[in-house]
Coordinates of C-alpha atoms in Angstrom, one line a residue:
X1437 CA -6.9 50.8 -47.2
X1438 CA -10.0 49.0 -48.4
X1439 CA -11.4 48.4 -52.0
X1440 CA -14.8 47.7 -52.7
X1441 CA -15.1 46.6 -56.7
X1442 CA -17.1 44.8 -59.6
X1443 CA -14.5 42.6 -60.8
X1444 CA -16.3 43.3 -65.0
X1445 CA -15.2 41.7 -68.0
X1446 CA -16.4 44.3 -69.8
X1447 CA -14.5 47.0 -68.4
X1448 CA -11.6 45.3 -66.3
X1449 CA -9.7 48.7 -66.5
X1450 CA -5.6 48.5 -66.1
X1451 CA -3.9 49.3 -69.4
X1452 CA -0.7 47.9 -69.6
X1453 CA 1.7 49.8 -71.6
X1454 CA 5.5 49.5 -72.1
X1455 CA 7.1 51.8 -69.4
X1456 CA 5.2 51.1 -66.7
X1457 CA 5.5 48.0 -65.5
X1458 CA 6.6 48.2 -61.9
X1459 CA 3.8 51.1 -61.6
X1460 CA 1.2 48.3 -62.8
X1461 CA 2.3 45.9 -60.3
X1462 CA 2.2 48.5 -57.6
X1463 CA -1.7 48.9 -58.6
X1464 CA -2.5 45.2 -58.9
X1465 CA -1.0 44.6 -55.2
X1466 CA -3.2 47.5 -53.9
X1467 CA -6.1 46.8 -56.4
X1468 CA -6.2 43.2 -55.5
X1469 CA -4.4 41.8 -52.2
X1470 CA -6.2 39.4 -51.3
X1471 CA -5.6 38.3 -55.4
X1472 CA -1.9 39.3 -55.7
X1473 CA -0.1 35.4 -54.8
X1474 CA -2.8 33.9 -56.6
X1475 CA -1.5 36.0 -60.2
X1476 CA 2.3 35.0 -59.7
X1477 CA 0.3 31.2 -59.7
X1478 CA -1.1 31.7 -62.7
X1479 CA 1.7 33.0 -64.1
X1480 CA 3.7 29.7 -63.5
X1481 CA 0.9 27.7 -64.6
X1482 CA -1.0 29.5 -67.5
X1483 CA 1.0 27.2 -69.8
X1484 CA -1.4 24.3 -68.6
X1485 CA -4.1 26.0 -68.3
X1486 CA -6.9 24.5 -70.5
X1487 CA -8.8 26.9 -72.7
X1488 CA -12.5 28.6 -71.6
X1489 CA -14.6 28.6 -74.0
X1490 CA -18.2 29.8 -71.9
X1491 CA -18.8 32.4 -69.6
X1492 CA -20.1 29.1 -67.4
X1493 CA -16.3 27.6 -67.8
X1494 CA -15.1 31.0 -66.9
X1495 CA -17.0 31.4 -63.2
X1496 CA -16.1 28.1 -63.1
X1497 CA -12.1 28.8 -63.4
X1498 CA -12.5 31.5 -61.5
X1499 CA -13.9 29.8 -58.4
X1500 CA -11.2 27.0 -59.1
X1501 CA -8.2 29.6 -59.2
X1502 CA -8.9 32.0 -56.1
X1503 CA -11.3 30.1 -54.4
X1504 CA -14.9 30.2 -53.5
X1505 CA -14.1 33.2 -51.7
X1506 CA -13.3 35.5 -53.7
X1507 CA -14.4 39.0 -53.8
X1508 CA -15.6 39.6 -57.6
X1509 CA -18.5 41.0 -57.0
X1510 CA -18.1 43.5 -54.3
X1511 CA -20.6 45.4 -53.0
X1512 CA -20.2 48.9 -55.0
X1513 CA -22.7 51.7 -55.4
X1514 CA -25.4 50.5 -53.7
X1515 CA -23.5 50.1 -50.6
X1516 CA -22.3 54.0 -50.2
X1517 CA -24.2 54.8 -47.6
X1518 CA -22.8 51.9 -45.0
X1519 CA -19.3 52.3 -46.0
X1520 CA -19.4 56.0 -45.7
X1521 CA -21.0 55.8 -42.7
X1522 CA -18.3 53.0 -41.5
X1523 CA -15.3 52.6 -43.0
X1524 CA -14.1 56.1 -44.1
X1525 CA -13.1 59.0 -42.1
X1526 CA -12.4 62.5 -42.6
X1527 CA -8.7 61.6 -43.5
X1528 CA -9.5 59.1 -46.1
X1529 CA -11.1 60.3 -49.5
X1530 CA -14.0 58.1 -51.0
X1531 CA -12.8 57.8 -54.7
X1532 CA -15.5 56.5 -57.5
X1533 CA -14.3 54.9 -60.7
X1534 CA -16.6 53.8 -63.0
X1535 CA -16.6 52.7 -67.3
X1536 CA -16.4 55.9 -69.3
X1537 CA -20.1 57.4 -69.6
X1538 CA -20.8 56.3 -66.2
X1539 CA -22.0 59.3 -64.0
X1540 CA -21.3 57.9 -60.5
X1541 CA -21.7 61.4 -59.4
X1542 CA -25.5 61.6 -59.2
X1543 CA -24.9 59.0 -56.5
X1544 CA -23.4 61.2 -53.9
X1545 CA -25.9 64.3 -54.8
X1546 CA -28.3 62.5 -54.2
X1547 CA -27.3 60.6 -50.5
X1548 CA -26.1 64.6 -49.9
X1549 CA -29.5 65.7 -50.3
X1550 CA -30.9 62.7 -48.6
X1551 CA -28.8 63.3 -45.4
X1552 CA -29.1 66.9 -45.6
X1553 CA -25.4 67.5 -46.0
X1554 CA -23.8 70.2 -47.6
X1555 CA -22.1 69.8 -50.7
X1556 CA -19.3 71.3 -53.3
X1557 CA -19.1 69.8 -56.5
X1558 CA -16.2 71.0 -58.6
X1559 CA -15.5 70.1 -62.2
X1560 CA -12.2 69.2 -62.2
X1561 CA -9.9 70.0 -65.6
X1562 CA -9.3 73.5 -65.7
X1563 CA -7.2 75.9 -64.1
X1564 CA -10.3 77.6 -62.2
X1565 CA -11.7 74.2 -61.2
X1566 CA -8.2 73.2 -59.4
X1567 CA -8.4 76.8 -57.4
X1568 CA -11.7 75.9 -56.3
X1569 CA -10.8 72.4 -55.6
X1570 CA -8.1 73.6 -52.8
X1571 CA -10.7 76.8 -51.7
X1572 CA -13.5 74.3 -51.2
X1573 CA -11.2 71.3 -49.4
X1574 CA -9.5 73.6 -47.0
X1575 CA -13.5 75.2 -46.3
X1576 CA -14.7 72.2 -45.6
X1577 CA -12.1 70.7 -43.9
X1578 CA -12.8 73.2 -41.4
X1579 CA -16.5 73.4 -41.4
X1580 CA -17.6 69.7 -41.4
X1581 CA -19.0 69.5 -45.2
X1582 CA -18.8 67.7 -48.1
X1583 CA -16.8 68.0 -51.1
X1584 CA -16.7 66.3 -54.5
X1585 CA -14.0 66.3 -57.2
X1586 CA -15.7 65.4 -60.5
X1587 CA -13.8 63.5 -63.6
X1588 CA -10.8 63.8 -61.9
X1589 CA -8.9 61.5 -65.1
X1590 CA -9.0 64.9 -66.6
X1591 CA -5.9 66.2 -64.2
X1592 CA -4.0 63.0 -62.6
X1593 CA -1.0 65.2 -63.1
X1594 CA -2.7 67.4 -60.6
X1595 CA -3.6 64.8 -58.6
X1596 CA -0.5 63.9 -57.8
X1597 CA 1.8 67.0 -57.5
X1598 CA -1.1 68.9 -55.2
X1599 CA -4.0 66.9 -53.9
X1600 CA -2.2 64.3 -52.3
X1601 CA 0.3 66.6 -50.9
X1602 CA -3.0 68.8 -49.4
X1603 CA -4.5 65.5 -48.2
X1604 CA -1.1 64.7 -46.5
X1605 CA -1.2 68.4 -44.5
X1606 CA -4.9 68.2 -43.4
X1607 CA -4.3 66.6 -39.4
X1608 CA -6.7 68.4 -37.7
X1609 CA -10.2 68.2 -40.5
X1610 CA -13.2 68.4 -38.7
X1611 CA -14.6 64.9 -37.9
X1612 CA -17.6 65.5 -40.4
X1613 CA -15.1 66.4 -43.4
X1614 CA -15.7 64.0 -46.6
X1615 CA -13.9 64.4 -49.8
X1616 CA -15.2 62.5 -52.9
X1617 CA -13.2 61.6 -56.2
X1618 CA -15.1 60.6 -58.9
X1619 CA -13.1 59.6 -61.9
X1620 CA -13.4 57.2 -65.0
X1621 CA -10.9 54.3 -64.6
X1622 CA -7.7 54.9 -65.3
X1623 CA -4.4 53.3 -65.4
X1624 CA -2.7 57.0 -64.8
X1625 CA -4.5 57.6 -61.7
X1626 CA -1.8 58.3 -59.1
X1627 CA -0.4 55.4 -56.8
X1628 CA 0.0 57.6 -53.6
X1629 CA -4.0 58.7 -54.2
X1630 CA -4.9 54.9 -54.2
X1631 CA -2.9 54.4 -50.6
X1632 CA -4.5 56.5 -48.6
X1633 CA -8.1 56.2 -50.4
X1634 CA -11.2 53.7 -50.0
X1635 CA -12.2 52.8 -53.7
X1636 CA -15.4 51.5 -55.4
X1637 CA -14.8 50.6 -58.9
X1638 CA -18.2 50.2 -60.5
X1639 CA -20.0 50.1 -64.3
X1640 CA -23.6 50.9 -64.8
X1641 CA -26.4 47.7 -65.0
X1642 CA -26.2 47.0 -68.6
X1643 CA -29.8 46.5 -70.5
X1644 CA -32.4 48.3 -72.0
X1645 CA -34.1 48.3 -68.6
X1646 CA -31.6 49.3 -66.7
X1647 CA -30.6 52.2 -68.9
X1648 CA -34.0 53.4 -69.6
X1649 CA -34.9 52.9 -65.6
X1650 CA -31.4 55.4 -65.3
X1651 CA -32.8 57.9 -67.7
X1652 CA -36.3 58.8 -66.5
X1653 CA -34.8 58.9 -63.0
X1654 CA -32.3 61.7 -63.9
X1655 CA -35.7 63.4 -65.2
X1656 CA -37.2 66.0 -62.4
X1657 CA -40.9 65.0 -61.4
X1658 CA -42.8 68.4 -62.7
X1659 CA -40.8 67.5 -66.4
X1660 CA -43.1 64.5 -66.7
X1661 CA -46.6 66.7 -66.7
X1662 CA -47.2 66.1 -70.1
X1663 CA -48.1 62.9 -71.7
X1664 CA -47.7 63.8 -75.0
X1665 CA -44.2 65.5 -74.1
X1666 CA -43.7 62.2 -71.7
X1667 CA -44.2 59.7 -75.3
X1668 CA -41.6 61.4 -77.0
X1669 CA -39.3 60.9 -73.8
X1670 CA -40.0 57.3 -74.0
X1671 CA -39.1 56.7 -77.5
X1672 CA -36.2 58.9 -76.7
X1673 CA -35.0 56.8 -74.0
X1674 CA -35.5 53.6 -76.3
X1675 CA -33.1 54.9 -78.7
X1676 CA -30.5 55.8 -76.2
X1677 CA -30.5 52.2 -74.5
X1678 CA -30.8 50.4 -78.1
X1679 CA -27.7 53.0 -78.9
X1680 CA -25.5 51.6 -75.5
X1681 CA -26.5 48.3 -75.4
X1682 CA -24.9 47.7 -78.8
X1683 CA -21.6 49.0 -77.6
X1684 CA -21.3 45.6 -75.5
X1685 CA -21.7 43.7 -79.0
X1686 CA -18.6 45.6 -81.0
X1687 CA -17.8 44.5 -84.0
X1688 CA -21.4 43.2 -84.7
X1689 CA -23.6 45.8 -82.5
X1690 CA -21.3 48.8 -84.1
X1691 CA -18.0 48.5 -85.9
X1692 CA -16.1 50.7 -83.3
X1693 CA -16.5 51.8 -79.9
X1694 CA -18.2 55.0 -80.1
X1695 CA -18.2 57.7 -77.2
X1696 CA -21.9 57.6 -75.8
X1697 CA -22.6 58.7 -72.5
X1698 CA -25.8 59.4 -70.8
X1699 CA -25.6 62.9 -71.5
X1700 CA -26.2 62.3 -74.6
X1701 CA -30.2 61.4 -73.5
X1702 CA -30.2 64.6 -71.7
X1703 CA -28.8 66.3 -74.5
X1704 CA -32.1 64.8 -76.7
X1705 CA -34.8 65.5 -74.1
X1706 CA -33.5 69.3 -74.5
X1707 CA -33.6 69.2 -77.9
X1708 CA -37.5 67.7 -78.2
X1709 CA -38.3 70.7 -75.8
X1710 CA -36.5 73.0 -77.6
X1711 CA -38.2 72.0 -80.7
X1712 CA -41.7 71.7 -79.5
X1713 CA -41.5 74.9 -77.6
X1714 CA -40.6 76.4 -81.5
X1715 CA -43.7 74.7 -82.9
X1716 CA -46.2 75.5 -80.4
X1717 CA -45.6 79.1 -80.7
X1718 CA -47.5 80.0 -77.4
X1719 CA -50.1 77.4 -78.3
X1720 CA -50.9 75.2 -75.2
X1721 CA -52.1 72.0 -76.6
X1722 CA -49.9 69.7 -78.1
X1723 CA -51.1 67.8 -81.0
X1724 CA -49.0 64.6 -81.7
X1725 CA -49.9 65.5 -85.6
X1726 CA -48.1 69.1 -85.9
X1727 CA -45.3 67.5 -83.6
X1728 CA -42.1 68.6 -85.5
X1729 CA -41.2 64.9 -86.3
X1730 CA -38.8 65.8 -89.0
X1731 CA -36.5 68.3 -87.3
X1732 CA -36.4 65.8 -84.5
X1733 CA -35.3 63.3 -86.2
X1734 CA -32.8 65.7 -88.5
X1735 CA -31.6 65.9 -85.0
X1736 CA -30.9 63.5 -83.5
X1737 CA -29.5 61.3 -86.4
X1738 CA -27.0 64.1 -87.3
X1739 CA -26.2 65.7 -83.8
X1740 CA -27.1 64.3 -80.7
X1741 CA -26.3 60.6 -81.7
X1742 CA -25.0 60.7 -85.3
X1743 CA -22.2 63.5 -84.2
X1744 CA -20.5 60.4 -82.4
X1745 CA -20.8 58.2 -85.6
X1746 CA -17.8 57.5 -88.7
X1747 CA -19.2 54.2 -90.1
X1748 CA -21.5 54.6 -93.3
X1749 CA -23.3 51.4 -91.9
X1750 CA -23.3 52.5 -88.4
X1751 CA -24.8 55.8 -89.3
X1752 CA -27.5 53.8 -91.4
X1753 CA -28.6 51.4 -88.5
X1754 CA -29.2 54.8 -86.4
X1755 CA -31.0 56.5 -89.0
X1756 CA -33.4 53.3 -89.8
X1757 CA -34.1 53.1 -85.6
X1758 CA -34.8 56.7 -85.2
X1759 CA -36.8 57.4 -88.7
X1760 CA -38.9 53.8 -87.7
X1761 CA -40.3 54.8 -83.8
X1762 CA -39.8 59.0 -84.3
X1763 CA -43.1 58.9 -86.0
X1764 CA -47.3 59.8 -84.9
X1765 CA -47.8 56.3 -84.8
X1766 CA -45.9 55.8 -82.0
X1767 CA -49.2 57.7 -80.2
X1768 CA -51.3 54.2 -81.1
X1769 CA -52.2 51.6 -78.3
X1770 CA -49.3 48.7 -78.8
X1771 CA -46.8 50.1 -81.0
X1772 CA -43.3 48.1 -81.6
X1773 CA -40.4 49.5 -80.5
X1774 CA -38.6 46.1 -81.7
X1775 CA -39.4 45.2 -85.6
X1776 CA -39.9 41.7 -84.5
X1777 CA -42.0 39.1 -83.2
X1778 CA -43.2 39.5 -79.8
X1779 CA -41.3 42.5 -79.5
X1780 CA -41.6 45.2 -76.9
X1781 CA -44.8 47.2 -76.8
X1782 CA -45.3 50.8 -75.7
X1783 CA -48.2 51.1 -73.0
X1784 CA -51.5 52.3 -73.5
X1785 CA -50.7 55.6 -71.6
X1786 CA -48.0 57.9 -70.8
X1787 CA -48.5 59.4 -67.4
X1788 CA -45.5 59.3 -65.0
X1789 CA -46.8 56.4 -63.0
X1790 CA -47.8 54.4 -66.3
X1791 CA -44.0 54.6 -67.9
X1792 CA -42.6 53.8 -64.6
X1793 CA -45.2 50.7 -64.0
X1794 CA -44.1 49.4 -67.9
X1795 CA -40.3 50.0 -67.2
X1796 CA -41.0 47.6 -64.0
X1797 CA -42.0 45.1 -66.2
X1798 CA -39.5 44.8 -68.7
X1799 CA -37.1 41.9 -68.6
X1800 CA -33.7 42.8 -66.8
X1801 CA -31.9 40.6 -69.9
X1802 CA -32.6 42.1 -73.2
X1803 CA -33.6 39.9 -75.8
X1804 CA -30.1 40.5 -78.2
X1805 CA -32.9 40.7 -81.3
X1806 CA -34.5 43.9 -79.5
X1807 CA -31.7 46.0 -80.4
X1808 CA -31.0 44.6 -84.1
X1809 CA -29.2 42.0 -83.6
X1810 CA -29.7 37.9 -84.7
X1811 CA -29.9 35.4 -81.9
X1812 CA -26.4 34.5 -82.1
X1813 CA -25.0 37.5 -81.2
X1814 CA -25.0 36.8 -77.1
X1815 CA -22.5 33.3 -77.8
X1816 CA -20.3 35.3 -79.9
X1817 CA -20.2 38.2 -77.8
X1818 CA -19.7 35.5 -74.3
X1819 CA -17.0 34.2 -76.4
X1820 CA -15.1 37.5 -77.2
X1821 CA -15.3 38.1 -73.0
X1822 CA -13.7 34.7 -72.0
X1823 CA -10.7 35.2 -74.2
X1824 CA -10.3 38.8 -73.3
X1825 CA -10.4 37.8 -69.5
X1826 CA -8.1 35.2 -70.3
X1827 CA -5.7 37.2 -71.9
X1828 CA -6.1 39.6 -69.0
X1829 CA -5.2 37.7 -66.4
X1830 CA -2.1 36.1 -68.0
X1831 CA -1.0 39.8 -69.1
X1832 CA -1.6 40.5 -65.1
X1833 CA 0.5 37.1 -64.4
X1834 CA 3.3 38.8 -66.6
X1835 CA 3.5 41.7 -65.0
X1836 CA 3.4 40.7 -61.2
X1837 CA 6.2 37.9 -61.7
X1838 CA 8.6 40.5 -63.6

């Protein structure tokens, strides 16, 4: 078995509760080989340890712990095609973890299409999604095709009482047979899965870029026709990366960890259709003036983002950054998406090839005072990542030398 993985302090994923220690240590040997004497060192030693205080200090321990060699930054997502290609067979399963809101899935559709193979995506969680999990396996087993099982931390109970066991009786697949589990990460996920699979463990680029870059490419071509329609997609997509971003800042960026996904985005781009569609009323040109500005932004402050929302002051900061770039003025040459100096800019136009040009050219690090927040807000938030890897490590110490 081989594991490909991003190694993220943001989202390093085993829980440990009380219970299940041997289980843990059975995942960190598989998760981490290569890593597992190195833990039982730190374990012994993490009394002498001196403290990290910078995310410098903290590559720097890193190096000086496991070595120059080690694999923390594998080579995930952007490497599916070679390692399905040449490390996994018909009898080995492909599984995809990624950070909750992460929709690894798109991924495999898209090589599918690309190599002009046929697949089955199942939604895995229900009773009729597990029948059409085995229906779809054993088909393809036979045929040579493709078959993926989505958000599979829904049913690890399944997972382990029938999948594996239906893994174990397929000898004879066809040599073009490839299964794909896609999953959020998950301390429950089943030990025997993880044996006999190849894993990537990933987390979406964070960044305004990155997530805005993610959002218009999930949009089909012929939806971007209209620049009018195409401004309000852009604003959109600001609010939705100002909205994430700020969930790598908590207790500053939002005082909880709130439950957005990219679906929310799509949810919004439906909605502003929706809503225009009800305005126009069979008119064909769309004025930005008689845009339904207030219903959109009833909208999305109460439903599509604000339905995730608890926090008096969280709610506030959402309705202050919708109600300030939701407006006609967002139509004018150079408006600010950021309320500060020598903040971001919209671009003069809204064609397809003009949002994509101005995405291009937005820095990959996002200015921390571009979402709201003061220019201290990166230290504290490197700070509150060294000690949680820290504490991380020793817990994973603990656990291996029990």
């Amino acid at each position: 078995m081989k594991i490909e993985f991003i190694l993220s302090s943001r989202s390093y994923s085993l829980r440990l509760e009380e219970g299940l220690v041997a289980d843990y240590r059975e995942k960190i040997k598989l998760c981490f080989p290569c890593c597992y004497p190195v833990f039982t060192q730190i374990k012994k030693n993490k009394d002498s340890t001196e403290r990290v205080t910078s995310m410098a200090g903290l590559v720097t321990k890193i190096y000086d712990t496991f070595g120059e060699d080690f694999p923390w930054d594998g080579r995930g997502l952007n490497f599916l095609r070679a390692i399905l290609s040449t490390e996994i067979s018909a009898s080995i399963p492909l599984m995809l973890c990624s950070a909750p809101g992460h929709d690894v899935s798109r991924r495999v559709e898209s090589m599918a299409r690309e190599e002009g193979k046929e697949l089955a995506a199942v939604a895995m969680g229900s009773t009729e999604g597990y029948e059409a999990a085995e229906k779809y396996i054993i088909s393809a087993s036979k045929k040579g095709t493709w078959v993926m099982l989505k958000n599979c931390h829904l049913c690890t109970d399944w997972l382990r009482e029938t999948l594996v066991k239906r893994l174990q009786s397929l000898s004879t697949s066809h040599s073009d047979f490839r299964l794909f589990i896609t999953s959020e990460i998950s301390a429950k996920l089943p030990t025997a899965l993880l044996r006999i699979s190849d894993i990537i463990v990933a987390e979406a680029p964070s960044g305004v870029k990155a997530s805005i870059s993610r959002f218009f490419s999930s949009i089909a071509a012929d939806r971007l026709n209209n620049p009018v329609r195409n401004r309000l997609y852009l604003i959109l997509a600001w609010v939705h990366a100002v909205v994430q971003e700020r969930l790598h800042f908590i207790p500053l960026g939002w005082t909880q960890k709130y439950e957005f996904t990219e679906a929310d985005a799509i949810h919004g781009l439906d909605v502003i259709d929706s809503l225009i569609e009800d305005a126009l009323k069979g008119r064909m040109q769309l004025d930005p003036e008689k845009l339904p500005w207030d219903a959109i932004r009833s909208t999305l402050c109460k439903g599509v983002f604000g339905g995730r929302i608890t926090e008096t002051v969280d709610q506030e900061f959402l309705d202050n950054l919708v109600q300030r770039i939701f407006v006609t003025k967002c139509y004018d040459v150079n408006f600010q998406l950021a309320d500060v100096e020598d903040g971001v800019t919209l671009p003069e136009g809204s064609t397809s090839k003009e949002i994509f040009s101005w995405i291009d050219r937005l820095p990959s690090r996002t200015p921390t005072t571009w979402i709201g927040l003061g220019n201290d807000a990166e230290k504290t938030r490197e700070l509150t990542v060294v000690e949680s890897v820290e504490k991380k490590i020793c817990a994973i110490g603990n656990i291996v030398c029990i």
